[in-house]
């Protein structure tokens, strides 16, 4: 076999391996980092987890991996909630954008893959990441604000 043929064969094997990895059954979008808040905040997150709805914006509950009471999801990673996240650096920016939904304040971070919202003035931070179909739509927060308000006390 010529060296050109060996390189072509090796390249073909590498392309097939990459294609197989891209088509694997593990959905990378459904994988999220699980926060590690202090015990008191984790208790608030467990209470929130129990109060979360079974559907949000028409998407059924489909929690991401690894399974945790600190994370929840709806749809195929269309809406992902993480509770007990660290305070985002962006909260120190006086130009940061925010909205209030049903008495819960949220800081907005615009991203190409979809917006990310983090609660403000709560005893632990709750982050909600929306898929790109929600680039200009924060309506899923209306179904999440109530459970947040009931289980994660406001702080000043």
Coordinates of N, CA, C and O in Angstrom, one line a residue:
X1 N 0.9 -1.2 0.0 CA 0.0 0.0 0.0 C 0.9 1.2 0.0 O 1.9 1.3 0.8
X2 N 0.6 2.2 -0.8 CA 1.4 3.4 -0.9 C 1.1 4.3 0.3 O 0.1 4.1 1.0
X3 N 2.1 5.2 0.6 CA 1.9 6.1 1.7 C 0.7 7.0 1.5 O 0.0 7.3 2.5
X4 N 0.4 7.3 0.3 CA -0.8 8.1 0.0 C -2.1 7.4 0.4 O -3.0 7.9 1.0
X5 N -2.1 6.1 0.0 CA -3.3 5.2 0.3 C -3.5 5.1 1.8 O -4.6 5.1 2.3
X6 N -2.3 4.9 2.5 CA -2.4 4.7 4.0 C -3.0 6.0 4.6 O -3.8 6.0 5.5
X7 N -2.5 7.2 4.2 CA -3.0 8.4 4.7 C -4.5 8.6 4.4 O -5.2 9.1 5.3
X8 N -4.9 8.3 3.2 CA -6.3 8.4 2.9 C -7.2 7.5 3.7 O -8.2 7.9 4.2
X9 N -6.7 6.2 4.0 CA -7.4 5.3 4.8 C -7.5 5.8 6.2 O -8.5 5.8 6.9
X10 N -6.4 6.4 6.7 CA -6.4 6.9 8.1 C -7.3 8.1 8.2 O -8.0 8.3 9.2
X11 N -7.3 9.0 7.2 CA -8.2 10.1 7.2 C -9.6 9.7 7.1 O -10.5 10.2 7.9
X12 N -9.9 8.7 6.3 CA -11.3 8.2 6.3 C -11.7 7.6 7.6 O -12.9 7.8 8.0
X13 N -10.9 6.9 8.3 CA -11.2 6.3 9.6 C -11.5 7.5 10.6 O -12.4 7.4 11.4
X14 N -10.6 8.5 10.5 CA -10.8 9.6 11.4 C -12.1 10.4 11.2 O -12.9 10.7 12.1
X15 N -12.5 10.5 9.9 CA -13.8 11.2 9.6 C -14.9 10.3 10.0 O -15.9 10.9 10.6
X16 N -14.9 9.0 9.9 CA -15.9 8.1 10.3 C -16.1 8.2 11.9 O -17.2 8.2 12.4
X17 N -14.9 8.2 12.6 CA -15.0 8.3 14.0 C -15.6 9.6 14.5 O -16.4 9.6 15.4
X18 N -15.3 10.7 13.8 CA -15.9 12.0 14.2 C -17.4 12.0 13.9 O -18.2 12.5 14.6
X19 N -17.8 11.4 12.7 CA -19.2 11.4 12.4 C -20.0 10.5 13.4 O -21.1 10.9 13.8
X20 N -19.4 9.4 13.8 CA -20.1 8.5 14.8 C -20.2 9.3 16.1 O -21.2 9.2 16.8
X21 N -19.2 10.0 16.5 CA -19.3 10.8 17.8 C -20.4 11.8 17.7 O -21.1 12.0 18.6
X22 N -20.5 12.5 16.5 CA -21.5 13.5 16.4 C -22.9 12.9 16.3 O -23.9 13.6 16.6
X23 N -23.1 11.6 16.0 CA -24.4 11.0 15.9 C -24.7 10.1 17.1 O -25.6 9.3 17.1
X24 N -23.9 10.2 18.1 CA -24.1 9.3 19.3 C -25.4 9.7 20.0 O -26.0 10.8 19.8
X25 N -26.0 8.8 20.8 CA -27.2 9.0 21.4 C -27.1 9.9 22.6 O -28.1 10.3 23.2
X26 N -25.9 10.3 23.1 CA -25.8 11.2 24.2 C -26.0 12.6 23.6 O -25.3 13.0 22.8
X27 N -27.0 13.3 24.2 CA -27.3 14.6 23.7 C -26.5 15.6 24.6 O -26.8 15.9 25.7
X28 N -25.4 16.2 24.0 CA -24.5 17.1 24.7 C -25.3 18.3 25.3 O -24.9 18.8 26.3
X29 N -26.3 18.7 24.5 CA -27.1 19.9 25.0 C -27.8 19.6 26.3 O -28.2 20.5 27.0
X30 N -28.1 18.3 26.5 CA -28.9 18.0 27.7 C -27.9 17.8 28.9 O -28.4 17.4 30.0
X31 N -26.7 18.0 28.8 CA -25.7 17.9 29.9 C -25.5 19.3 30.4 O -25.3 20.2 29.7
X32 N -25.6 19.4 31.7 CA -25.3 20.7 32.4 C -24.5 20.5 33.6 O -24.5 19.5 34.2
X33 N -23.7 21.6 33.9 CA -22.9 21.6 35.1 C -23.9 21.7 36.3 O -24.7 22.6 36.4
X34 N -23.7 20.9 37.3 CA -24.5 21.0 38.5 C -23.8 21.9 39.5 O -22.7 21.7 39.8
X35 N -24.5 23.0 40.0 CA -23.9 23.9 40.9 C -23.6 23.2 42.2 O -24.2 22.1 42.5
X36 N -22.8 23.8 43.0 CA -22.5 23.3 44.4 C -22.6 24.4 45.4 O -21.6 24.9 45.9
X37 N -23.9 24.8 45.7 CA -24.1 25.9 46.7 C -23.9 25.4 48.1 O -23.9 24.2 48.4
X38 N -23.8 26.3 49.0 CA -23.7 26.0 50.5 C -25.0 25.3 50.9 O -26.0 25.4 50.2
X39 N -25.0 24.5 52.0 CA -26.1 23.7 52.4 C -27.4 24.4 52.5 O -28.5 23.9 52.1
X40 N -27.4 25.6 53.1 CA -28.7 26.4 53.2 C -29.3 26.7 51.9 O -30.5 26.6 51.7
X41 N -28.4 27.1 50.9 CA -28.9 27.4 49.6 C -29.4 26.1 48.9 O -30.4 26.1 48.1
X42 N -28.7 25.0 49.1 CA -29.1 23.7 48.5 C -30.5 23.3 49.0 O -31.3 22.8 48.2
X43 N -30.8 23.6 50.2 CA -32.1 23.3 50.8 C -33.2 24.1 50.1 O -34.3 23.6 49.7
X44 N -32.9 25.4 49.8 CA -33.9 26.2 49.0 C -34.1 25.6 47.6 O -35.2 25.6 47.1
X45 N -33.0 25.2 47.0 CA -33.0 24.6 45.7 C -33.9 23.3 45.6 O -34.6 23.1 44.7
X46 N -33.7 22.5 46.7 CA -34.5 21.3 46.7 C -36.0 21.6 46.8 O -36.9 21.0 46.2
X47 N -36.3 22.6 47.6 CA -37.7 23.1 47.7 C -38.2 23.6 46.4 O -39.4 23.3 46.0
X48 N -37.4 24.3 45.7 CA -37.8 24.9 44.4 C -38.0 23.7 43.4 O -39.0 23.7 42.7
X49 N -37.1 22.7 43.4 CA -37.2 21.6 42.5 C -38.5 20.9 42.7 O -39.2 20.5 41.7
X50 N -39.0 20.7 43.9 CA -40.3 20.1 44.2 C -41.5 20.9 43.7 O -42.5 20.4 43.5
X51 N -41.3 22.2 43.6 CA -42.4 23.1 43.3 C -42.4 23.4 41.8 O -43.4 24.1 41.3
X52 N -41.5 23.0 41.0 CA -41.4 23.3 39.6 C -42.5 22.6 38.8 O -42.9 21.5 39.1
X53 N -43.0 23.3 37.7 CA -44.1 22.7 37.0 C -43.6 21.5 36.1 O -42.5 21.4 35.7
X54 N -44.6 20.7 35.7 CA -44.3 19.6 34.8 C -44.1 20.0 33.3 O -43.6 19.3 32.5
X55 N -44.7 21.2 33.0 CA -44.4 21.7 31.6 C -44.2 23.2 31.7 O -44.8 23.9 32.6
X56 N -43.4 23.7 30.8 CA -43.2 25.1 30.7 C -43.2 25.5 29.2 O -42.6 24.8 28.4
X57 N -44.0 26.5 28.9 CA -44.1 26.9 27.5 C -44.5 25.8 26.5 O -44.0 25.7 25.4
X58 N -45.3 24.9 27.0 CA -45.7 23.7 26.2 C -44.7 22.6 26.1 O -44.9 21.6 25.4
X59 N -43.5 22.7 26.8 CA -42.5 21.7 26.8 C -42.7 20.9 28.0 O -42.8 21.4 29.1
X60 N -42.7 19.5 27.9 CA -42.7 18.6 29.0 C -41.4 18.6 29.8 O -40.4 18.9 29.2
X61 N -41.5 18.2 31.0 CA -40.3 18.1 31.9 C -39.4 17.0 31.3 O -39.7 15.9 31.0
X62 N -38.1 17.4 31.1 CA -37.1 16.5 30.6 C -35.8 17.0 31.3 O -35.0 17.8 30.7
X63 N -35.5 16.6 32.5 CA -34.3 17.0 33.2 C -33.0 16.6 32.6 O -32.9 15.5 32.0
X64 N -32.1 17.5 32.7 CA -30.7 17.3 32.1 C -30.0 16.3 32.9 O -30.3 16.0 34.0
X65 N -28.9 15.8 32.3 CA -27.9 14.9 33.0 C -26.8 15.7 33.5 O -26.4 16.7 32.9
X66 N -26.1 15.4 34.6 CA -26.5 14.3 35.5 C -27.7 14.8 36.3 O -27.9 15.9 36.5
X67 N -28.5 13.8 36.7 CA -29.7 14.1 37.5 C -29.4 14.7 38.8 O -28.5 14.3 39.5
X68 N -30.1 15.8 39.1 CA -29.8 16.5 40.4 C -31.0 17.3 40.8 O -31.8 17.8 39.9
X69 N -31.2 17.5 42.0 CA -32.3 18.4 42.5 C -31.9 19.9 42.3 O -32.7 20.8 42.6
X70 N -30.7 20.2 41.8 CA -30.3 21.5 41.6 C -30.5 21.9 40.1 O -30.2 23.1 39.8
X71 N -31.0 21.0 39.3 CA -31.2 21.3 37.9 C -32.6 20.8 37.4 O -33.1 19.8 38.0
X72 N -33.1 21.4 36.4 CA -34.3 20.9 35.8 C -34.4 21.4 34.4 O -33.7 22.3 34.0
X73 N -35.2 20.7 33.6 CA -35.3 21.1 32.2 C -36.6 20.8 31.6 O -37.3 19.9 32.1
X74 N -36.9 21.4 30.5 CA -38.2 21.2 29.8 C -37.8 21.2 28.3 O -37.1 22.0 27.8
X75 N -38.4 20.3 27.6 CA -38.1 20.1 26.1 C -36.7 19.5 26.0 O -36.1 19.0 27.0
X76 N -36.2 19.5 24.8 CA -34.8 19.0 24.6 C -33.9 20.1 24.8 O -33.4 20.7 23.8
X77 N -33.7 20.4 26.1 CA -32.8 21.5 26.5 C -33.3 22.9 26.0 O -32.5 23.8 25.9
X78 N -34.6 23.0 25.7 CA -35.1 24.3 25.3 C -35.1 25.3 26.4 O -34.9 26.5 26.3
X79 N -35.3 24.7 27.6 CA -35.4 25.5 28.9 C -34.7 24.7 29.9 O -35.0 23.6 30.2
X80 N -33.6 25.3 30.5 CA -32.8 24.6 31.6 C -32.7 25.6 32.7 O -32.4 26.8 32.6
X81 N -33.0 25.1 33.9 CA -32.9 25.8 35.2 C -31.8 25.2 36.0 O -31.7 24.0 36.1
X82 N -31.0 26.1 36.6 CA -29.9 25.6 37.6 C -30.1 26.5 38.8 O -30.2 27.7 38.7
X83 N -30.1 25.9 39.9 CA -30.3 26.6 41.2 C -29.1 26.5 42.0 O -28.4 25.5 42.1
X84 N -28.8 27.6 42.7 CA -27.6 27.7 43.5 C -26.3 28.0 42.8 O -25.2 27.7 43.2
X85 N -26.5 28.7 41.6 CA -25.3 29.1 40.8 C -24.6 30.3 41.5 O -25.2 31.0 42.3
X86 N -23.3 30.4 41.2 CA -22.6 31.6 41.7 C -23.2 32.9 41.2 O -23.8 32.9 40.1
X87 N -22.9 34.0 41.9 CA -23.4 35.3 41.5 C -22.6 35.7 40.2 O -21.4 35.7 40.1
X88 N -23.4 35.9 39.1 CA -22.7 36.3 37.8 C -21.9 37.6 38.0 O -22.4 38.6 38.6
X89 N -20.7 37.6 37.4 CA -19.9 38.9 37.4 C -20.7 40.0 36.8 O -20.6 41.2 37.2
X90 N -21.5 39.7 35.8 CA -22.3 40.8 35.1 C -23.2 41.5 36.0 O -23.6 42.7 35.7
X91 N -23.6 41.0 37.1 CA -24.5 41.7 38.1 C -23.8 43.0 38.6 O -24.5 43.8 39.1
X92 N -22.5 43.1 38.6 CA -21.8 44.3 39.0 C -21.8 45.4 38.0 O -21.4 46.5 38.3
X93 N -22.3 45.1 36.8 CA -22.3 46.0 35.7 C -23.5 46.9 35.8 O -24.7 46.4 35.7
X94 N -23.4 48.2 36.0 CA -24.5 49.1 36.1 C -25.4 49.1 34.8 O -26.5 49.6 34.8
X95 N -24.8 48.7 33.7 CA -25.5 48.7 32.4 C -26.2 47.3 32.1 O -26.8 47.2 31.1
X96 N -26.1 46.4 33.1 CA -26.8 45.1 32.9 C -28.3 45.3 32.8 O -28.9 46.2 33.4
X97 N -28.9 44.5 31.9 CA -30.3 44.6 31.6 C -31.1 43.7 32.6 O -30.6 42.6 32.9
X98 N -32.2 44.1 33.0 CA -33.0 43.2 33.8 C -34.5 43.4 33.6 O -34.9 44.4 32.9
X99 N -35.3 42.4 34.0 CA -36.7 42.5 33.9 C -37.3 41.9 35.2 O -36.6 41.3 36.0
X100 N -38.6 42.3 35.4 CA -39.3 41.7 36.6 C -40.5 40.9 36.0 O -41.2 41.4 35.2
X101 N -40.6 39.7 36.5 CA -41.7 38.9 36.1 C -42.4 38.4 37.4 O -41.8 37.7 38.2
X102 N -43.7 38.8 37.6 CA -44.5 38.4 38.7 C -43.7 38.5 40.0 O -43.7 37.6 40.9
X103 N -43.1 39.6 40.2 CA -42.4 39.9 41.5 C -41.0 39.4 41.6 O -40.4 39.6 42.7
X104 N -40.5 38.7 40.6 CA -39.2 38.1 40.6 C -38.3 38.9 39.7 O -38.6 39.0 38.5
X105 N -37.2 39.5 40.1 CA -36.3 40.2 39.3 C -35.3 39.2 38.6 O -34.8 38.2 39.2
X106 N -35.0 39.5 37.3 CA -34.1 38.6 36.6 C -33.1 39.5 35.8 O -33.5 40.5 35.2
X107 N -31.8 39.2 35.9 CA -30.8 39.8 35.0 C -30.8 39.1 33.7 O -30.7 37.8 33.7
X108 N -30.7 39.8 32.6 CA -30.7 39.2 31.3 C -29.2 39.2 30.8 O -28.5 40.2 30.8
X109 N -28.8 38.1 30.2 CA -27.6 38.0 29.5 C -27.9 37.5 28.1 O -28.4 36.4 27.9
X110 N -27.7 38.3 27.1 CA -28.1 38.0 25.7 C -26.9 37.2 25.1 O -25.8 37.5 25.3
X111 N -27.3 36.0 24.5 CA -26.3 35.1 23.9 C -26.8 34.7 22.6 O -28.0 34.6 22.4
X112 N -25.9 34.3 21.7 CA -26.3 33.8 20.4 C -27.2 32.5 20.5 O -28.1 32.3 19.7
X113 N -26.9 31.7 21.4 CA -27.6 30.4 21.6 C -28.9 30.6 22.3 O -29.6 29.6 22.5
X114 N -29.2 31.8 22.8 CA -30.5 32.0 23.5 C -30.2 32.8 24.8 O -29.1 32.7 25.3
X115 N -31.2 33.4 25.3 CA -30.9 34.3 26.5 C -30.7 33.4 27.8 O -31.2 32.3 27.9
X116 N -30.0 34.0 28.7 CA -29.8 33.4 30.1 C -30.3 34.5 31.1 O -29.9 35.7 31.0
X117 N -31.1 34.1 32.0 CA -31.7 34.9 33.0 C -31.2 34.4 34.4 O -31.2 33.2 34.6
X118 N -30.8 35.3 35.3 CA -30.5 34.9 36.7 C -31.2 35.8 37.6 O -31.3 37.0 37.4
X119 N -31.8 35.2 38.6 CA -32.6 35.9 39.6 C -31.7 37.0 40.3 O -30.5 36.8 40.5
X120 N -32.4 38.0 40.7 CA -31.7 39.1 41.5 C -32.4 39.2 42.9 O -33.6 38.9 43.0
X121 N -31.7 39.6 43.9 CA -32.2 39.8 45.2 C -33.0 38.6 45.8 O -34.1 38.8 46.3
X122 N -32.4 37.5 45.7 CA -32.9 36.2 46.2 C -31.8 35.6 47.1 O -30.6 35.8 46.9
X123 N -32.2 34.7 48.0 CA -31.2 34.1 48.9 C -30.3 33.1 48.3 O -29.3 32.7 48.8
X124 N -30.6 32.7 47.1 CA -29.7 31.9 46.2 C -30.1 32.3 44.8 O -31.2 32.8 44.5
X125 N -29.1 32.2 43.9 CA -29.3 32.6 42.5 C -29.8 31.4 41.7 O -29.4 30.3 41.8
X126 N -30.9 31.7 40.9 CA -31.5 30.7 40.0 C -31.3 31.2 38.6 O -31.6 32.3 38.3
X127 N -30.7 30.3 37.8 CA -30.4 30.7 36.4 C -31.3 29.9 35.5 O -31.5 28.7 35.7
X128 N -31.9 30.6 34.5 CA -32.7 29.9 33.5 C -32.1 30.2 32.1 O -32.0 31.4 31.8
X129 N -31.7 29.2 31.4 CA -31.2 29.3 30.1 C -32.3 28.9 29.1 O -32.8 27.8 29.2
X130 N -32.5 29.8 28.1 CA -33.5 29.5 27.1 C -32.9 29.2 25.8 O -31.8 29.8 25.4
X131 N -33.4 28.3 25.0 CA -32.9 28.0 23.6 C -33.0 29.2 22.7 O -33.7 30.1 23.0
X132 N -32.4 29.1 21.5 CA -32.4 30.2 20.6 C -33.8 30.5 20.1 O -34.0 31.7 19.6
X133 N -34.7 29.6 20.2 CA -36.1 30.0 19.8 C -36.7 31.0 20.7 O -37.7 31.6 20.4
X134 N -36.0 31.3 21.8 CA -36.5 32.3 22.7 C -35.6 33.6 22.7 O -35.6 34.3 23.7
X135 N -34.9 33.8 21.6 CA -34.0 35.0 21.5 C -34.7 36.3 21.9 O -34.1 37.2 22.5
X136 N -36.0 36.4 21.6 CA -36.7 37.7 21.9 C -38.0 37.4 22.7 O -39.0 38.0 22.5
X137 N -38.0 36.3 23.5 CA -39.2 35.9 24.2 C -38.8 35.4 25.6 O -38.2 34.3 25.7
X138 N -39.2 36.1 26.6 CA -38.9 35.6 28.0 C -40.2 35.0 28.7 O -40.2 34.8 29.9
X139 N -41.2 34.7 27.9 CA -42.4 34.2 28.4 C -42.3 32.9 29.3 O -43.1 32.8 30.2
X140 N -41.3 32.0 29.1 CA -41.2 30.9 30.0 C -41.0 31.3 31.4 O -41.4 30.5 32.3
X141 N -40.5 32.5 31.7 CA -40.2 32.9 33.0 C -41.5 33.1 33.8 O -41.5 33.0 35.0
X142 N -42.6 33.3 33.1 CA -43.9 33.5 33.8 C -44.3 32.3 34.5 O -45.0 32.3 35.5
X143 N -43.9 31.1 34.0 CA -44.3 29.8 34.6 C -43.3 29.4 35.7 O -43.5 28.5 36.5
X144 N -42.1 30.1 35.7 CA -41.1 29.7 36.7 C -41.0 30.8 37.9 O -40.5 30.4 39.0
X145 N -41.5 32.0 37.6 CA -41.4 33.0 38.7 C -42.2 32.6 39.9 O -41.7 32.9 41.0
X146 N -43.4 32.1 39.8 CA -44.2 31.7 41.0 C -43.5 30.7 41.9 O -43.3 31.0 43.1
X147 N -43.0 29.6 41.3 CA -42.3 28.6 42.2 C -41.0 29.3 42.8 O -40.7 29.0 44.0
X148 N -40.3 30.1 42.1 CA -39.1 30.8 42.6 C -39.6 31.7 43.8 O -39.0 31.7 44.9
X149 N -40.6 32.5 43.6 CA -41.1 33.4 44.6 C -41.5 32.7 45.9 O -41.3 33.2 47.0
X150 N -42.1 31.5 45.7 CA -42.6 30.7 46.9 C -41.6 30.0 47.6 O -41.7 29.7 48.8
X151 N -40.5 29.7 47.0 CA -39.5 28.8 47.6 C -38.1 29.4 47.9 O -37.3 28.9 48.7
X152 N -37.8 30.5 47.2 CA -36.5 31.1 47.4 C -36.8 32.6 47.9 O -37.1 33.4 47.1
X153 N -36.6 32.8 49.2 CA -37.0 34.1 49.7 C -36.1 35.2 49.1 O -35.0 35.1 48.7
X154 N -36.8 36.4 49.1 CA -36.1 37.6 48.6 C -35.1 38.0 49.7 O -35.2 37.8 50.9
X155 N -34.0 38.7 49.2 CA -33.0 39.2 50.1 C -32.8 40.7 49.6 O -33.0 41.0 48.5
X156 N -32.4 41.5 50.5 CA -32.1 42.9 50.2 C -30.7 43.2 50.5 O -29.9 43.1 51.0

